């Protein structure tokens, strides 16, 4: 199905039902965890962060599953934070990123912030609406893959409700997520894009491809665990 033909309604409904079942299972496991923390008197003083490493596509944009896409169904993931001794809760509108989790944890436990962190502590919510957030996608990596010369295949920049996607081949897409959350209408060419946006994305993409690289995994135990999770075959 992948990009070969549209997913029909029956297929999409089946895929979503299976995913909903996985979410229901996770909810039940989290309930047991929270009940255990409460029984031990630890819940109120715990920092709990619930998030996901990626989303899932069920045929949107001719994509199924999760791999090399920066559309919202892949990267708009849950982020639920319970701070220690939190008396109230609420929904915060603003741009956040997975890189914010480490600084948030360090801030809450009073640990020194590691140098050159890209994220920020979510205990301090000022400025979220005006920040820039980026996201990257890479080609699937097989066993023994090294990324010394690898560049992202796509990079996205978010600011406010606008999202700009730059492909390594030069393709550009622009979406206003407030009016078009499912990204059906590419506004590039019809909406003025600040020049510094594209410059920043190109700079970030080049920087991401100039890293020191990774090393092949050879530890049998690690390979076994990765294989069990489905990341390698």
mmCIF file of C-alpha atoms in Angstrom:
data_model
loop_
_atom_site.group_PDB
_atom_site.id
_atom_site.type_symbol
_atom_site.label_atom_id
_atom_site.label_comp_id
_atom_site.label_asym_id
_atom_site.label_seq_id
_atom_site.Cartn_x
_atom_site.Cartn_y
_atom_site.Cartn_z
ATOM 1 C CA UNK A 1 0.000 0.000 0.000
ATOM 2 C CA UNK A 2 2.837 2.404 0.846
ATOM 3 C CA UNK A 3 2.426 5.300 -1.614
ATOM 4 C CA UNK A 4 1.254 2.823 -4.281
ATOM 5 C CA UNK A 5 -2.486 3.446 -3.869
ATOM 6 C CA UNK A 6 -4.857 5.119 -1.424
ATOM 7 C CA UNK A 7 -5.889 3.192 1.681
ATOM 8 C CA UNK A 8 -9.588 2.385 1.462
ATOM 9 C CA UNK A 9 -12.078 3.087 4.231
ATOM 10 C CA UNK A 10 -12.238 -0.535 5.427
ATOM 11 C CA UNK A 11 -8.439 -0.824 5.661
ATOM 12 C CA UNK A 12 -8.142 2.488 7.493
ATOM 13 C CA UNK A 13 -10.846 1.529 10.003
ATOM 14 C CA UNK A 14 -9.098 -1.793 10.682
ATOM 15 C CA UNK A 15 -5.698 -0.165 11.204
ATOM 16 C CA UNK A 16 -7.165 2.448 13.550
ATOM 17 C CA UNK A 17 -9.053 -0.196 15.558
ATOM 18 C CA UNK A 18 -5.817 -2.132 16.135
ATOM 19 C CA UNK A 19 -4.013 1.017 17.192
ATOM 20 C CA UNK A 20 -6.882 1.968 19.535
ATOM 21 C CA UNK A 21 -6.522 -1.451 21.138
ATOM 22 C CA UNK A 22 -2.834 -0.802 21.786
ATOM 23 C CA UNK A 23 -3.671 2.578 23.344
ATOM 24 C CA UNK A 24 -6.317 0.985 25.578
ATOM 25 C CA UNK A 25 -3.757 -1.590 26.753
ATOM 26 C CA UNK A 26 -1.239 1.140 27.544
ATOM 27 C CA UNK A 27 -3.900 3.108 29.452
ATOM 28 C CA UNK A 28 -4.622 0.072 31.627
ATOM 29 C CA UNK A 29 -0.909 -0.413 32.348
ATOM 30 C CA UNK A 30 -0.489 3.242 33.293
ATOM 31 C CA UNK A 31 -3.488 2.962 35.626
ATOM 32 C CA UNK A 32 -1.800 0.076 37.440
ATOM 33 C CA UNK A 33 1.447 2.039 37.676
ATOM 34 C CA UNK A 34 -0.308 5.085 39.142
ATOM 35 C CA UNK A 35 -2.261 2.971 41.610
ATOM 36 C CA UNK A 36 0.963 1.335 42.761
ATOM 37 C CA UNK A 37 2.655 4.711 43.218
ATOM 38 C CA UNK A 38 -0.328 5.928 45.250
ATOM 39 C CA UNK A 39 -0.298 2.806 47.438
ATOM 40 C CA UNK A 40 3.370 3.451 48.212
ATOM 41 C CA UNK A 41 2.709 7.129 48.965
ATOM 42 C CA UNK A 42 4.920 8.203 46.057
ATOM 43 C CA UNK A 43 2.466 9.548 43.497
ATOM 44 C CA UNK A 44 2.128 13.126 44.732
ATOM 45 C CA UNK A 45 5.878 13.658 44.907
ATOM 46 C CA UNK A 46 6.598 12.039 41.529
ATOM 47 C CA UNK A 47 7.463 13.709 38.256
ATOM 48 C CA UNK A 48 5.613 11.755 35.565
ATOM 49 C CA UNK A 49 6.065 12.407 31.840
ATOM 50 C CA UNK A 50 4.039 10.535 29.238
ATOM 51 C CA UNK A 51 4.964 10.976 25.595
ATOM 52 C CA UNK A 52 5.691 9.017 22.422
ATOM 53 C CA UNK A 53 8.646 8.728 20.069
ATOM 54 C CA UNK A 54 6.428 8.998 16.977
ATOM 55 C CA UNK A 55 2.877 8.974 15.717
ATOM 56 C CA UNK A 56 1.271 6.678 13.170
ATOM 57 C CA UNK A 57 -0.240 7.093 9.711
ATOM 58 C CA UNK A 58 -3.330 5.188 8.575
ATOM 59 C CA UNK A 59 -3.307 6.221 4.925
ATOM 60 C CA UNK A 60 -3.143 9.991 5.312
ATOM 61 C CA UNK A 61 -0.911 11.575 2.657
ATOM 62 C CA UNK A 62 -0.590 8.047 1.177
ATOM 63 C CA UNK A 63 1.534 7.026 4.162
ATOM 64 C CA UNK A 64 1.042 3.933 6.334
ATOM 65 C CA UNK A 65 2.922 3.325 9.573
ATOM 66 C CA UNK A 66 5.786 5.552 10.627
ATOM 67 C CA UNK A 67 9.063 6.209 8.871
ATOM 68 C CA UNK A 68 10.236 9.052 6.676
ATOM 69 C CA UNK A 69 7.476 11.627 7.008
ATOM 70 C CA UNK A 70 7.222 14.923 8.839
ATOM 71 C CA UNK A 71 3.472 15.274 8.503
ATOM 72 C CA UNK A 72 1.554 15.851 11.716
ATOM 73 C CA UNK A 73 0.305 12.274 11.987
ATOM 74 C CA UNK A 74 3.968 11.265 12.471
ATOM 75 C CA UNK A 75 5.311 13.996 14.759
ATOM 76 C CA UNK A 76 2.372 15.515 16.688
ATOM 77 C CA UNK A 77 2.615 13.246 19.720
ATOM 78 C CA UNK A 78 1.127 13.289 23.237
ATOM 79 C CA UNK A 79 2.981 15.121 25.994
ATOM 80 C CA UNK A 80 1.483 14.850 29.492
ATOM 81 C CA UNK A 81 3.490 16.134 32.448
ATOM 82 C CA UNK A 82 2.586 15.764 36.125
ATOM 83 C CA UNK A 83 4.877 17.825 38.301
ATOM 84 C CA UNK A 84 5.539 16.888 41.947
ATOM 85 C CA UNK A 85 2.920 18.274 44.345
ATOM 86 C CA UNK A 86 0.881 19.671 41.441
ATOM 87 C CA UNK A 87 -2.449 20.944 42.772
ATOM 88 C CA UNK A 88 -4.103 21.802 39.451
ATOM 89 C CA UNK A 89 -3.882 20.808 35.803
ATOM 90 C CA UNK A 90 -4.608 22.322 32.435
ATOM 91 C CA UNK A 91 -3.882 22.314 28.724
ATOM 92 C CA UNK A 92 -1.045 24.542 27.545
ATOM 93 C CA UNK A 93 -1.047 25.871 23.982
ATOM 94 C CA UNK A 94 2.471 26.299 22.657
ATOM 95 C CA UNK A 95 5.249 24.592 20.745
ATOM 96 C CA UNK A 96 7.150 21.882 22.575
ATOM 97 C CA UNK A 97 9.636 19.239 21.485
ATOM 98 C CA UNK A 98 11.103 15.976 22.698
ATOM 99 C CA UNK A 99 14.319 17.889 23.407
ATOM 100 C CA UNK A 100 12.454 19.690 26.222
ATOM 101 C CA UNK A 101 12.126 16.551 28.345
ATOM 102 C CA UNK A 102 15.718 16.337 29.616
ATOM 103 C CA UNK A 103 15.922 20.004 30.710
ATOM 104 C CA UNK A 104 12.510 19.642 32.384
ATOM 105 C CA UNK A 105 13.668 16.635 34.419
ATOM 106 C CA UNK A 106 16.958 18.324 35.338
ATOM 107 C CA UNK A 107 15.114 21.468 36.432
ATOM 108 C CA UNK A 108 12.618 19.571 38.611
ATOM 109 C CA UNK A 109 15.233 17.447 40.421
ATOM 110 C CA UNK A 110 17.648 20.352 40.818
ATOM 111 C CA UNK A 111 20.405 18.830 38.695
ATOM 112 C CA UNK A 112 22.799 21.102 36.804
ATOM 113 C CA UNK A 113 21.795 21.633 33.207
ATOM 114 C CA UNK A 114 24.145 19.883 30.765
ATOM 115 C CA UNK A 115 25.814 22.385 28.411
ATOM 116 C CA UNK A 116 24.512 23.113 24.907
ATOM 117 C CA UNK A 117 21.028 21.735 25.491
ATOM 118 C CA UNK A 118 18.668 22.499 22.613
ATOM 119 C CA UNK A 119 15.518 22.214 24.727
ATOM 120 C CA UNK A 120 14.072 24.183 27.623
ATOM 121 C CA UNK A 121 12.372 23.338 30.896
ATOM 122 C CA UNK A 122 8.609 23.134 30.607
ATOM 123 C CA UNK A 123 8.251 24.417 34.161
ATOM 124 C CA UNK A 124 8.596 27.851 32.570
ATOM 125 C CA UNK A 125 5.925 28.372 29.937
ATOM 126 C CA UNK A 126 6.686 31.926 28.849
ATOM 127 C CA UNK A 127 7.739 32.267 25.231
ATOM 128 C CA UNK A 128 6.379 28.922 24.005
ATOM 129 C CA UNK A 129 4.143 30.634 21.450
ATOM 130 C CA UNK A 130 7.011 32.553 19.854
ATOM 131 C CA UNK A 131 9.723 29.869 19.781
ATOM 132 C CA UNK A 132 11.028 27.891 16.813
ATOM 133 C CA UNK A 133 10.900 24.088 16.879
ATOM 134 C CA UNK A 134 12.433 21.767 14.285
ATOM 135 C CA UNK A 135 11.875 18.127 13.408
ATOM 136 C CA UNK A 136 13.908 15.794 11.172
ATOM 137 C CA UNK A 137 13.321 12.579 9.267
ATOM 138 C CA UNK A 138 15.927 10.114 8.011
ATOM 139 C CA UNK A 139 15.828 7.122 5.712
ATOM 140 C CA UNK A 140 15.332 3.745 7.453
ATOM 141 C CA UNK A 141 18.607 2.406 8.811
ATOM 142 C CA UNK A 142 19.556 -1.236 8.628
ATOM 143 C CA UNK A 143 21.864 -3.216 10.937
ATOM 144 C CA UNK A 144 25.373 -1.800 11.009
ATOM 145 C CA UNK A 145 24.289 1.513 9.481
ATOM 146 C CA UNK A 146 26.607 4.442 10.121
ATOM 147 C CA UNK A 147 25.407 8.020 9.737
ATOM 148 C CA UNK A 148 28.729 9.784 9.243
ATOM 149 C CA UNK A 149 27.722 11.136 5.864
ATOM 150 C CA UNK A 150 23.968 10.983 6.295
ATOM 151 C CA UNK A 151 21.762 14.046 5.990
ATOM 152 C CA UNK A 152 18.113 14.335 6.944
ATOM 153 C CA UNK A 153 15.754 13.553 4.088
ATOM 154 C CA UNK A 154 13.378 16.238 5.363
ATOM 155 C CA UNK A 155 13.418 18.939 8.014
ATOM 156 C CA UNK A 156 10.454 20.925 9.329
ATOM 157 C CA UNK A 157 10.387 24.279 11.084
ATOM 158 C CA UNK A 158 7.476 25.363 13.278
ATOM 159 C CA UNK A 159 6.713 28.887 14.405
ATOM 160 C CA UNK A 160 3.298 29.814 15.722
ATOM 161 C CA UNK A 161 0.757 27.983 13.560
ATOM 162 C CA UNK A 162 2.966 27.838 10.450
ATOM 163 C CA UNK A 163 4.988 24.793 9.445
ATOM 164 C CA UNK A 164 7.627 24.763 6.714
ATOM 165 C CA UNK A 165 9.013 21.467 5.352
ATOM 166 C CA UNK A 166 12.263 21.378 3.384
ATOM 167 C CA UNK A 167 13.307 18.222 1.558
ATOM 168 C CA UNK A 168 16.928 17.328 0.897
ATOM 169 C CA UNK A 169 16.103 17.463 -2.813
ATOM 170 C CA UNK A 170 14.866 21.037 -2.560
ATOM 171 C CA UNK A 171 11.108 20.468 -2.302
ATOM 172 C CA UNK A 172 9.323 22.937 -0.015
ATOM 173 C CA UNK A 173 5.901 22.722 1.632
ATOM 174 C CA UNK A 174 4.175 25.294 3.838
ATOM 175 C CA UNK A 175 1.078 24.699 5.952
ATOM 176 C CA UNK A 176 -1.025 26.801 8.308
ATOM 177 C CA UNK A 177 -1.922 24.218 10.941
ATOM 178 C CA UNK A 178 -4.620 26.396 12.501
ATOM 179 C CA UNK A 179 -6.647 26.433 9.278
ATOM 180 C CA UNK A 180 -5.382 23.177 7.735
ATOM 181 C CA UNK A 181 -4.412 20.733 10.515
ATOM 182 C CA UNK A 182 -4.379 17.744 8.130
ATOM 183 C CA UNK A 183 -1.982 19.518 5.747
ATOM 184 C CA UNK A 184 -4.025 19.264 2.572
ATOM 185 C CA UNK A 185 -3.157 22.693 1.107
ATOM 186 C CA UNK A 186 0.488 23.529 0.386
ATOM 187 C CA UNK A 187 0.714 27.323 0.720
ATOM 188 C CA UNK A 188 4.270 27.641 -0.547
ATOM 189 C CA UNK A 189 4.301 30.123 -3.403
ATOM 190 C CA UNK A 190 1.025 31.663 -2.222
ATOM 191 C CA UNK A 191 2.187 32.773 1.217
ATOM 192 C CA UNK A 192 5.243 34.882 1.934
ATOM 193 C CA UNK A 193 7.820 32.834 3.843
ATOM 194 C CA UNK A 194 10.410 34.799 5.831
ATOM 195 C CA UNK A 195 13.751 34.330 4.098
ATOM 196 C CA UNK A 196 15.459 33.497 7.384
ATOM 197 C CA UNK A 197 13.182 30.449 7.795
ATOM 198 C CA UNK A 198 14.531 28.696 4.723
ATOM 199 C CA UNK A 199 18.081 29.798 5.570
ATOM 200 C CA UNK A 200 17.713 28.338 9.065
ATOM 201 C CA UNK A 201 16.360 25.036 7.746
ATOM 202 C CA UNK A 202 19.147 24.700 5.185
ATOM 203 C CA UNK A 203 21.737 25.517 7.836
ATOM 204 C CA UNK A 204 20.236 23.021 10.298
ATOM 205 C CA UNK A 205 20.047 20.302 7.628
ATOM 206 C CA UNK A 206 23.690 20.779 6.699
ATOM 207 C CA UNK A 207 24.708 20.803 10.363
ATOM 208 C CA UNK A 208 22.729 17.601 11.023
ATOM 209 C CA UNK A 209 24.592 15.898 8.195
ATOM 210 C CA UNK A 210 28.006 16.945 9.466
ATOM 211 C CA UNK A 211 27.971 14.940 12.699
ATOM 212 C CA UNK A 212 30.680 12.600 13.859
ATOM 213 C CA UNK A 213 28.598 9.559 12.992
ATOM 214 C CA UNK A 214 27.466 6.457 14.831
ATOM 215 C CA UNK A 215 28.989 3.008 15.206
ATOM 216 C CA UNK A 216 27.459 -0.364 14.291
ATOM 217 C CA UNK A 217 25.787 -2.259 17.121
ATOM 218 C CA UNK A 218 27.506 -5.595 17.717
ATOM 219 C CA UNK A 219 26.445 -6.539 21.277
ATOM 220 C CA UNK A 220 24.265 -9.707 20.911
ATOM 221 C CA UNK A 221 22.062 -8.730 23.870
ATOM 222 C CA UNK A 222 21.377 -5.261 22.447
ATOM 223 C CA UNK A 223 20.736 -6.703 18.991
ATOM 224 C CA UNK A 224 18.304 -9.190 20.510
ATOM 225 C CA UNK A 225 16.352 -6.487 22.286
ATOM 226 C CA UNK A 226 16.226 -4.290 19.175
ATOM 227 C CA UNK A 227 15.029 -7.271 17.150
ATOM 228 C CA UNK A 228 12.316 -8.036 19.724
ATOM 229 C CA UNK A 229 11.090 -4.452 19.443
ATOM 230 C CA UNK A 230 10.942 -4.724 15.661
ATOM 231 C CA UNK A 231 13.615 -2.115 14.928
ATOM 232 C CA UNK A 232 15.838 -4.623 13.108
ATOM 233 C CA UNK A 233 15.205 -7.938 11.420
#
